[in-house]
Coordinates of C-alpha atoms in Angstrom, one line a residue:
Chain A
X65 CA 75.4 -38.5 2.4
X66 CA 73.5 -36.1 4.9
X67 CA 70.7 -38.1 7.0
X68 CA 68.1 -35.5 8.8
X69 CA 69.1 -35.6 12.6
X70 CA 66.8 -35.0 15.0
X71 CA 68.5 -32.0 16.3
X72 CA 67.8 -30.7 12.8
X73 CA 64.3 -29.3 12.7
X74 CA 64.8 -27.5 16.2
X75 CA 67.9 -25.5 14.8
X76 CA 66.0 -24.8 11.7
X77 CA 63.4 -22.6 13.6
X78 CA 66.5 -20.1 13.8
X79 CA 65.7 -19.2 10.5
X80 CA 62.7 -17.0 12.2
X81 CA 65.0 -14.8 12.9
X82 CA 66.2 -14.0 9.2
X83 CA 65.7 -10.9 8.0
X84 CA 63.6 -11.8 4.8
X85 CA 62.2 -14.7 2.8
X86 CA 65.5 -14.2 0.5
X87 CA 67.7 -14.0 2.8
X88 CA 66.2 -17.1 3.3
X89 CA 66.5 -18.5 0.2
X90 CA 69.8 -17.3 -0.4
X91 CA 70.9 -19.3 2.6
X92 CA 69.4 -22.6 1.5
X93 CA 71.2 -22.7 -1.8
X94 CA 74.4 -22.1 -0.4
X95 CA 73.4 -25.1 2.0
X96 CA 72.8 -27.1 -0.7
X97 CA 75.7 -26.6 -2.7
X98 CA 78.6 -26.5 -0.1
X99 CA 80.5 -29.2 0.8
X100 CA 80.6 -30.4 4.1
X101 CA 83.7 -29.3 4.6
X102 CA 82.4 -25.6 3.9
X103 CA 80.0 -25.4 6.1
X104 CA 82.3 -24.0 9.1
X105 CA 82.9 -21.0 6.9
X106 CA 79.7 -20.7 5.7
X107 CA 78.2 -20.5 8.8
X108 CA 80.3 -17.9 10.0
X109 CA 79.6 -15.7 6.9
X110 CA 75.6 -16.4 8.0
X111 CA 76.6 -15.5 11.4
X112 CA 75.8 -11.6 11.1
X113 CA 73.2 -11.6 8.7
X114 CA 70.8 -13.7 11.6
X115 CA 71.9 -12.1 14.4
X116 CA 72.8 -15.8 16.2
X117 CA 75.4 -17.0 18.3
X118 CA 78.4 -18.4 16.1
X119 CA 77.2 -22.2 17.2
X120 CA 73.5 -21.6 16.5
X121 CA 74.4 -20.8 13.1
X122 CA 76.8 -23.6 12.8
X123 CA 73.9 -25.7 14.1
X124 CA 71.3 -24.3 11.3
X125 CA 73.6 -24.2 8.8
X126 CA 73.9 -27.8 9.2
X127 CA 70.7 -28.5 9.6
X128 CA 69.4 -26.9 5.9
X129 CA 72.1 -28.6 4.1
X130 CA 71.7 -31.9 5.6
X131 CA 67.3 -31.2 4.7
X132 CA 68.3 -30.1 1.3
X133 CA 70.8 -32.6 0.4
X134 CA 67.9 -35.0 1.9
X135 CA 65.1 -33.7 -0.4
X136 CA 67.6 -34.2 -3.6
X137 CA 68.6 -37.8 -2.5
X138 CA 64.8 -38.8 -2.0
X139 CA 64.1 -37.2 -5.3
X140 CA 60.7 -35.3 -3.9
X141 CA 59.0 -33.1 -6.4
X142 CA 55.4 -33.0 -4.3
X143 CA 55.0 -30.4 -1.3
X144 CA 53.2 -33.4 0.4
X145 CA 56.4 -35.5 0.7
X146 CA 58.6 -32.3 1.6
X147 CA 55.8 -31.5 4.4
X148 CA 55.8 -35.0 5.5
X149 CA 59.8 -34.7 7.1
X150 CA 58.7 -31.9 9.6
X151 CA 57.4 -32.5 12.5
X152 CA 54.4 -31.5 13.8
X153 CA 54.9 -28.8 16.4
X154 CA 57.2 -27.4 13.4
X155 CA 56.5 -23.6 13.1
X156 CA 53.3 -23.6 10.0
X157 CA 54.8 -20.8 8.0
X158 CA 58.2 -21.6 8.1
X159 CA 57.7 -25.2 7.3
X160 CA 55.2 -23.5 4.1
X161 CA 58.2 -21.4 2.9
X162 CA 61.1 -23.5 2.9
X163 CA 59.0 -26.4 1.5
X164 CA 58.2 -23.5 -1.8
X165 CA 62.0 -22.4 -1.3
X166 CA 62.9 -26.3 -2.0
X167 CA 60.6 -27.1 -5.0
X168 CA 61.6 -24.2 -6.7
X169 CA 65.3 -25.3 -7.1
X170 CA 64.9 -29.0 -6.5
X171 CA 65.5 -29.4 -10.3
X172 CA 68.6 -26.9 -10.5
X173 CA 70.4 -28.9 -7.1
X174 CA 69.5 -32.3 -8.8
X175 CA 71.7 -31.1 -11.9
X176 CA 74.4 -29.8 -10.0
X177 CA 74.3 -32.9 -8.1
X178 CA 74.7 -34.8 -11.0
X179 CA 77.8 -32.4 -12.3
X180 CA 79.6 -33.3 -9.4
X181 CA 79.2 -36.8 -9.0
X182 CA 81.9 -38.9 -9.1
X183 CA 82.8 -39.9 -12.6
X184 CA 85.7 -40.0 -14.8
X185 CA 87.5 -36.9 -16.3
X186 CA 84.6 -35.2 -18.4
X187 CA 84.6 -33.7 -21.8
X188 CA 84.7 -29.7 -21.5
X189 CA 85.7 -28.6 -24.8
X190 CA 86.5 -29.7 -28.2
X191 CA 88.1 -27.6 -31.2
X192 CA 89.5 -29.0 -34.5
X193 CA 91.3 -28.0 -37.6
X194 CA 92.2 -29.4 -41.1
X195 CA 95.1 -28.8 -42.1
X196 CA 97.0 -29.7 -45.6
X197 CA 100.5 -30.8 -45.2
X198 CA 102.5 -29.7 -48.5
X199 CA 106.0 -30.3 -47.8
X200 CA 108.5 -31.8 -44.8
X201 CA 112.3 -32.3 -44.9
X202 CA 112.1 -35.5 -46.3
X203 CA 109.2 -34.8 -49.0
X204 CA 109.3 -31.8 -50.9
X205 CA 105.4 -31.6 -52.0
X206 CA 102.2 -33.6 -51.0
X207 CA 98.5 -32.8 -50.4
X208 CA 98.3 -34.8 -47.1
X209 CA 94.6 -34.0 -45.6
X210 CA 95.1 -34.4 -41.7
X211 CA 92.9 -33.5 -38.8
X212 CA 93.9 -31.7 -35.3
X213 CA 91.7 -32.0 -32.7
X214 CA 92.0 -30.8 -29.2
X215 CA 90.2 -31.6 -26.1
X216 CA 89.6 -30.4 -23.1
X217 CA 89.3 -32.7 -20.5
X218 CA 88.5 -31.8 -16.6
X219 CA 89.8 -33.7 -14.1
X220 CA 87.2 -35.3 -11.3
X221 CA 85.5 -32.4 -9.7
X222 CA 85.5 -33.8 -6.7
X223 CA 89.2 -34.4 -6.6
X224 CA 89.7 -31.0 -7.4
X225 CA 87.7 -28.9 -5.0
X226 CA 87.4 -25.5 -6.2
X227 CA 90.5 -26.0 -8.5
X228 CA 89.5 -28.1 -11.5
X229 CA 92.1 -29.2 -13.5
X230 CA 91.6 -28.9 -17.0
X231 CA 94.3 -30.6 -19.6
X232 CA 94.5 -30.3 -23.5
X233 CA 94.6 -33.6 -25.5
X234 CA 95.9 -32.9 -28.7
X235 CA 95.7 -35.5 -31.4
X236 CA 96.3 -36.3 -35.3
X237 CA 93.8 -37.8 -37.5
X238 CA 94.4 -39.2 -40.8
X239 CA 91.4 -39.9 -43.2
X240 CA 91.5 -43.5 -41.9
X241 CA 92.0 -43.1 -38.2
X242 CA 89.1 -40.3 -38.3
X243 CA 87.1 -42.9 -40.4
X244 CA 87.7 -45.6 -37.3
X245 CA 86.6 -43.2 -34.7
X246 CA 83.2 -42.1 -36.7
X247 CA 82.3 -45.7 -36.9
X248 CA 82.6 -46.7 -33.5
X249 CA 81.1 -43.3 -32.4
X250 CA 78.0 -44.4 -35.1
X251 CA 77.7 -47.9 -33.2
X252 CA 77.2 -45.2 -29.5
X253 CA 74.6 -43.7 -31.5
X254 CA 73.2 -46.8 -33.0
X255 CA 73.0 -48.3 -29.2
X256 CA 71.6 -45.2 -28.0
X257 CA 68.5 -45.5 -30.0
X258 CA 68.3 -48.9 -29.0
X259 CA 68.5 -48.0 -25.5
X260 CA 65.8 -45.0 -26.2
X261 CA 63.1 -47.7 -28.1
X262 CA 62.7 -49.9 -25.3
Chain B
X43 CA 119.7 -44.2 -18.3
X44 CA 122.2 -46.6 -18.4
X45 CA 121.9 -47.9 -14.9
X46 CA 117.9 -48.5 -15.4
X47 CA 118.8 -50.2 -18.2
X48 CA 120.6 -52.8 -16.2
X49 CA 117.5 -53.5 -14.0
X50 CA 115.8 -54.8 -17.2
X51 CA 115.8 -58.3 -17.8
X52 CA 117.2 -59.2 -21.5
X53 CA 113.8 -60.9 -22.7
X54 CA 112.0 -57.4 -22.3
X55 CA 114.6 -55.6 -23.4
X56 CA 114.6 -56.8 -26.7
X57 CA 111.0 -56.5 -26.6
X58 CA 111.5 -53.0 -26.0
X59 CA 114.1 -52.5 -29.4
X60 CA 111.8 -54.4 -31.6
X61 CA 108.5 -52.6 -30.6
X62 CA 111.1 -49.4 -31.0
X63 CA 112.1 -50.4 -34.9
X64 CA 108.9 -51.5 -35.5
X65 CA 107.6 -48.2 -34.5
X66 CA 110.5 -46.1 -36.7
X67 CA 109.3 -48.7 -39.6
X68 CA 105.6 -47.5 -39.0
X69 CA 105.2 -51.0 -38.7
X70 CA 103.1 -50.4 -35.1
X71 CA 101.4 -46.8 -34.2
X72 CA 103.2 -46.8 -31.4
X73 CA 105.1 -48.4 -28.3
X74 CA 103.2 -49.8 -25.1
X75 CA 105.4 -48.5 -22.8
X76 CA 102.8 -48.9 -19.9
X77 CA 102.1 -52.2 -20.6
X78 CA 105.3 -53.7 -21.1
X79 CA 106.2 -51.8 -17.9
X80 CA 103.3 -54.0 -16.1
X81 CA 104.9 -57.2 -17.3
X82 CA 109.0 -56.0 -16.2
X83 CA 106.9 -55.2 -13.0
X84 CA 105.1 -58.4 -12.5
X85 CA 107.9 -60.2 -12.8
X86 CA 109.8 -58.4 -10.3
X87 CA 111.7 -56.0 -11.4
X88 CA 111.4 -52.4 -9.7
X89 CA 110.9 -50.0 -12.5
X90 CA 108.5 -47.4 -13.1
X91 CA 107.3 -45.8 -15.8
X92 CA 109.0 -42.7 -16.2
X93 CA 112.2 -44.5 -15.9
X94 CA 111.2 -46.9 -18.7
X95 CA 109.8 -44.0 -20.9
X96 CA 113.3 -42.8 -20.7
X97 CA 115.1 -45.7 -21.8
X98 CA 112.6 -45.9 -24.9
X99 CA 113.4 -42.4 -25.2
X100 CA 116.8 -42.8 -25.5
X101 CA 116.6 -46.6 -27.8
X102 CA 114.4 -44.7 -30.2
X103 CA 116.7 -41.2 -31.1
X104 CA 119.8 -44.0 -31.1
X105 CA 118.3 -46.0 -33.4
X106 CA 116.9 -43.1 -35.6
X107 CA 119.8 -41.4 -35.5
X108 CA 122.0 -44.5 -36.6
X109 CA 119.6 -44.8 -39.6
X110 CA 119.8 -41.3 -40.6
X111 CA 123.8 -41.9 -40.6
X112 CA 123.6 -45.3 -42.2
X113 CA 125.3 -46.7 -39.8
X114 CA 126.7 -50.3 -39.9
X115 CA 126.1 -52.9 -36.7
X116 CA 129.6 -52.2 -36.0
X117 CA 130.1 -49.0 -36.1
X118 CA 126.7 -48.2 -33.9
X119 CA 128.4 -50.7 -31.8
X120 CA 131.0 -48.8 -31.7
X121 CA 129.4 -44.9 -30.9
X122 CA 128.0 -47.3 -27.8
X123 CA 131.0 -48.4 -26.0
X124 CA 132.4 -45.0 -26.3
X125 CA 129.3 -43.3 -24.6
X126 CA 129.7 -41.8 -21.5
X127 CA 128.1 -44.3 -19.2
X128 CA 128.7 -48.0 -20.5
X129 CA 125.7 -50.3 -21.0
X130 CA 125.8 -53.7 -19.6
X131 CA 126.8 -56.4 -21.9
X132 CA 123.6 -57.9 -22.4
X133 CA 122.0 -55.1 -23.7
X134 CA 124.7 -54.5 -26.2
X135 CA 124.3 -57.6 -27.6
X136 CA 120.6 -57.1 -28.1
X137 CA 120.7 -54.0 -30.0
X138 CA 123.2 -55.6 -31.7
X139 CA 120.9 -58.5 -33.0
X140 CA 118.0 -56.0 -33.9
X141 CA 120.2 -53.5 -35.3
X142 CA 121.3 -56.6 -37.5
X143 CA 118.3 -58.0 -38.4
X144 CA 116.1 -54.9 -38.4
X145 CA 118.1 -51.6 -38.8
X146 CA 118.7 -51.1 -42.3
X147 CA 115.3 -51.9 -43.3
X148 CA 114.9 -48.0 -41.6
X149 CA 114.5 -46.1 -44.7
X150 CA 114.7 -42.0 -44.2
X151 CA 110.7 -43.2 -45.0
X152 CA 109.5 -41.4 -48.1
X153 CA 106.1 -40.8 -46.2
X154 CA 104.2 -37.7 -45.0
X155 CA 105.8 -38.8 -41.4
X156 CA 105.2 -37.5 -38.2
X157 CA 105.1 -34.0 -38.0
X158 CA 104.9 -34.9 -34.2
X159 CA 104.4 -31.7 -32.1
X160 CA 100.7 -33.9 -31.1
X161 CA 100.0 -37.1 -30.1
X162 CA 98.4 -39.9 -33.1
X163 CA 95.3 -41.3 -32.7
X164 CA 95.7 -44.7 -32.1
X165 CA 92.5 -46.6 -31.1
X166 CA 88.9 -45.8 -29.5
X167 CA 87.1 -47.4 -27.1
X168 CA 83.6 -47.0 -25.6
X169 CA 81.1 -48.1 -23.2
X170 CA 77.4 -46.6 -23.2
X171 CA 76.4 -46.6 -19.7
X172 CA 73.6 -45.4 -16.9
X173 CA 74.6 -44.2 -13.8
X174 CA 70.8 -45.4 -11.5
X175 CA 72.2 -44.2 -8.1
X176 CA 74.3 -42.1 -5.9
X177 CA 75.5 -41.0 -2.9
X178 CA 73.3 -37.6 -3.8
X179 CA 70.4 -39.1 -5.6
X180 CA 68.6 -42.2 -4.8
X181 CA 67.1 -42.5 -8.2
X182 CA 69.5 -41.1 -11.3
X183 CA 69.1 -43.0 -14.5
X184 CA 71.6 -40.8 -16.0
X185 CA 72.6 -42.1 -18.9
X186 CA 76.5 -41.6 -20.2
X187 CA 79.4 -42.3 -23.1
X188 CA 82.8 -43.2 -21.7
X189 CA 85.4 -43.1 -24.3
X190 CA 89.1 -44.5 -24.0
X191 CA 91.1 -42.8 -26.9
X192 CA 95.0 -44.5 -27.3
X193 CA 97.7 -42.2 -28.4
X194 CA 100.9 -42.4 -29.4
X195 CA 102.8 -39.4 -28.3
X196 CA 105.1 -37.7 -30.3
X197 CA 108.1 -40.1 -29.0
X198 CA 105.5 -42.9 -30.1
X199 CA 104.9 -43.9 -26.6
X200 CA 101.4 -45.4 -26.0
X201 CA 99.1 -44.0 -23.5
X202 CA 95.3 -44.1 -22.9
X203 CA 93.4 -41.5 -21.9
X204 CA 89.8 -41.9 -20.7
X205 CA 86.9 -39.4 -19.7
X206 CA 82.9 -39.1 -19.8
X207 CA 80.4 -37.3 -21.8
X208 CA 76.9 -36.0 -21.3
X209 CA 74.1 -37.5 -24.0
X210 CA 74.2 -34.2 -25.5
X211 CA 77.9 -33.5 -25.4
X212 CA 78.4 -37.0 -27.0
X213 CA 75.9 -35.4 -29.8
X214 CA 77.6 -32.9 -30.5
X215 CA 81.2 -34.7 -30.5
X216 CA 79.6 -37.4 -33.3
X217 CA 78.0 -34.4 -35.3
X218 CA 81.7 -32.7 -35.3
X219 CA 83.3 -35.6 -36.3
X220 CA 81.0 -36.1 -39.1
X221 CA 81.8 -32.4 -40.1
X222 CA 85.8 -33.3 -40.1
X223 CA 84.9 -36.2 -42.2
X224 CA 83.2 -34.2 -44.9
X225 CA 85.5 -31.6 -44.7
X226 CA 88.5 -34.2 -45.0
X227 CA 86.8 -34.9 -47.7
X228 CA 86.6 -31.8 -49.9
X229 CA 90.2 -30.7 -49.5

């Protein structure tokens, strides 16, 4: 979980050097969104674009995705509260921009932290047929009704890296099995309104 | 196979045959392989589960196959001491007893079966949740379905498998559910 250091807001002045407000921007979501493992790289992609030594980039590359990851934790969605972490001899109009470039995606970098959150395997996909069996080597005709359903589940994102791992369950329903399953999903529902009336 | 088998004490390995025969009876949906692996385990017996899957494996085509041949006790008996790799006495005698007590009642079942190229749904289970904090938000209140679903793979081997759904995604899953129903219905 990134704390704001106090080296921070000195390496974040480098940003004066950027060549434009979206190059800016551009820079503080892929801040956010790397891992801090990615950083290294990152940085050295920046590198060029700012014209900075290869530490000083390391340095502010740091430095935004430790302030956006901050901003995200906290949960800010005033300018005041952004504003507030800077300190005062902090440069006016750089502090003014990255405060807009923040509130503008705060929402978007709140869902994507949620998406990757730990958590167990998540739902991806679901497909499903019914079929009719009519015959088998042991019965010659029948009208069996039976449901296949497939899902696709992803492994833990953040197990996975870049990778995700996505496997297919594939299961059989009979009338009665599928009739078990739709009542206990109607008691999720039933406790989800619950939940949403209090 | 054979050599596992001797690791297993005789009290789960009949266990094991009788969940198996139950299962070729469509008595039980399936066999808990993982959890009867647990117990073997507890009690000190170094086995894992691929190893025991195996063995299950192996106990459920015998015993199919013997009831597909109507074989007597004696003569599956028999086809076992002149298998490649000999079993251990006790286990013998086992299969013996539940061949005895249990086989014949294995009728080539004059049901639909299982097709079994996919797992059968066995059992769901759920758990409503809200996630209220994390390492990257203070304050979530996210709320969240986990489901558990139990299926018997094709070799009627239990396993669970769990994972999480949005609000939304959950949904969608009920309303497509209801939507197999109704379809079930009208074929």
């Amino acid at each position: 979980m990134a704390a704001l250091r106090d080296g921070d807001f000195a390496a974040l002045q480098i940003l004066l050097k950027a060549p434009s407000k979206d190059a800016v921007r551009q820079l503080c979501q892929e801040c956010f969104s790397s891992p801090p493992a990615a950083l290294g790289p990152l940085a050295q992609r920046a590198c060029p674009g700012l014209a900075v030594s290869a530490q000083e980039a390391e340095q502010l590359v740091s430095a935004l995705h430790n302030l956006t990851r901050h901003v995200v934790y906290r949960g800010f969605t005033r300018a005041e509260d952004i504003l507030c972490l800077f300190p005062e001899n902090f440069h006016q109009n750089l502090k003014n921009l990255l405060t807009k470039i923040i509130l503008e995606n705060t929402s978007a970098w709140r869902n994507e932290a949620q998406a990757s959150q730990i958590s167990l395997p998540r739902l991806v996909d679901m497909d499903w047929r019914v079929d009719i069996k009519t015959s088998s080597d042991s019965i010659a005709r029948m009208a069996v009704p039976t449901c296949l359903l497939q899902l696709k589940i992803q492994e833990d994102a953040a197990l996975c890296g870049n990778n995700p791992v996505v496997s297919a369950l594939t299961v059989e329903l009979s009338k009665e099995t599928l009739d078990t399953m739709l009542e206990g999903l109607g008691r999720i529902r039933d406790q989800l309104s619950a939940v949403a009336n209090k | 196979a054979a050599d596992k088998i001797r690791l297993i004490p005789q009290d789960f390995f009949a266990e094991l045959c009788e969940q198996i025969i139950q299962h070729l009876n469509h008595k039980i949906p399936g066999i808990n392989t993982a959890e009867l692996c647990q117990r073997i385990q507890t009690s000190g017996v170094d086995i894992n589960i691929g190893d025991l899957a195996k063995i299950a494996n192996t106990l459920s085509f015998l015993f199919s196959t013997a009831a597909r041949n109507n074989l007597s006790t004696e003569e599956l008996v028999t086809t076992l001491g002149s298998g490649v790799s000999t079993l251990p006495k006790h286990a013998v005698q086992v299969i013996r007893h539940v061949w005895n007590e249990q086989g014949k009642a294995i009728a080539v079942s004059e049901e639909e079966g299982n097709m079994a190229t996919v797992g059968q749904f066995v059992d769901m289970k759920w758990k409503l949740g809200v996630a209220m904090s994390s390492d990257t938000c203070r304050s979530l209140k996210y709320p969240y379905v986990t489901v558990t679903l139990t299926v018997a793979d094709p070799s009627g081997q239990i396993t669970d498998k769990s994972f999480e759904m949005t609000i939304p995604q959950f949904k969608n899953f009920f309303r497509q559910f209801k939507e197999m129903a109704s379809v079930l219905e009208t074929v």
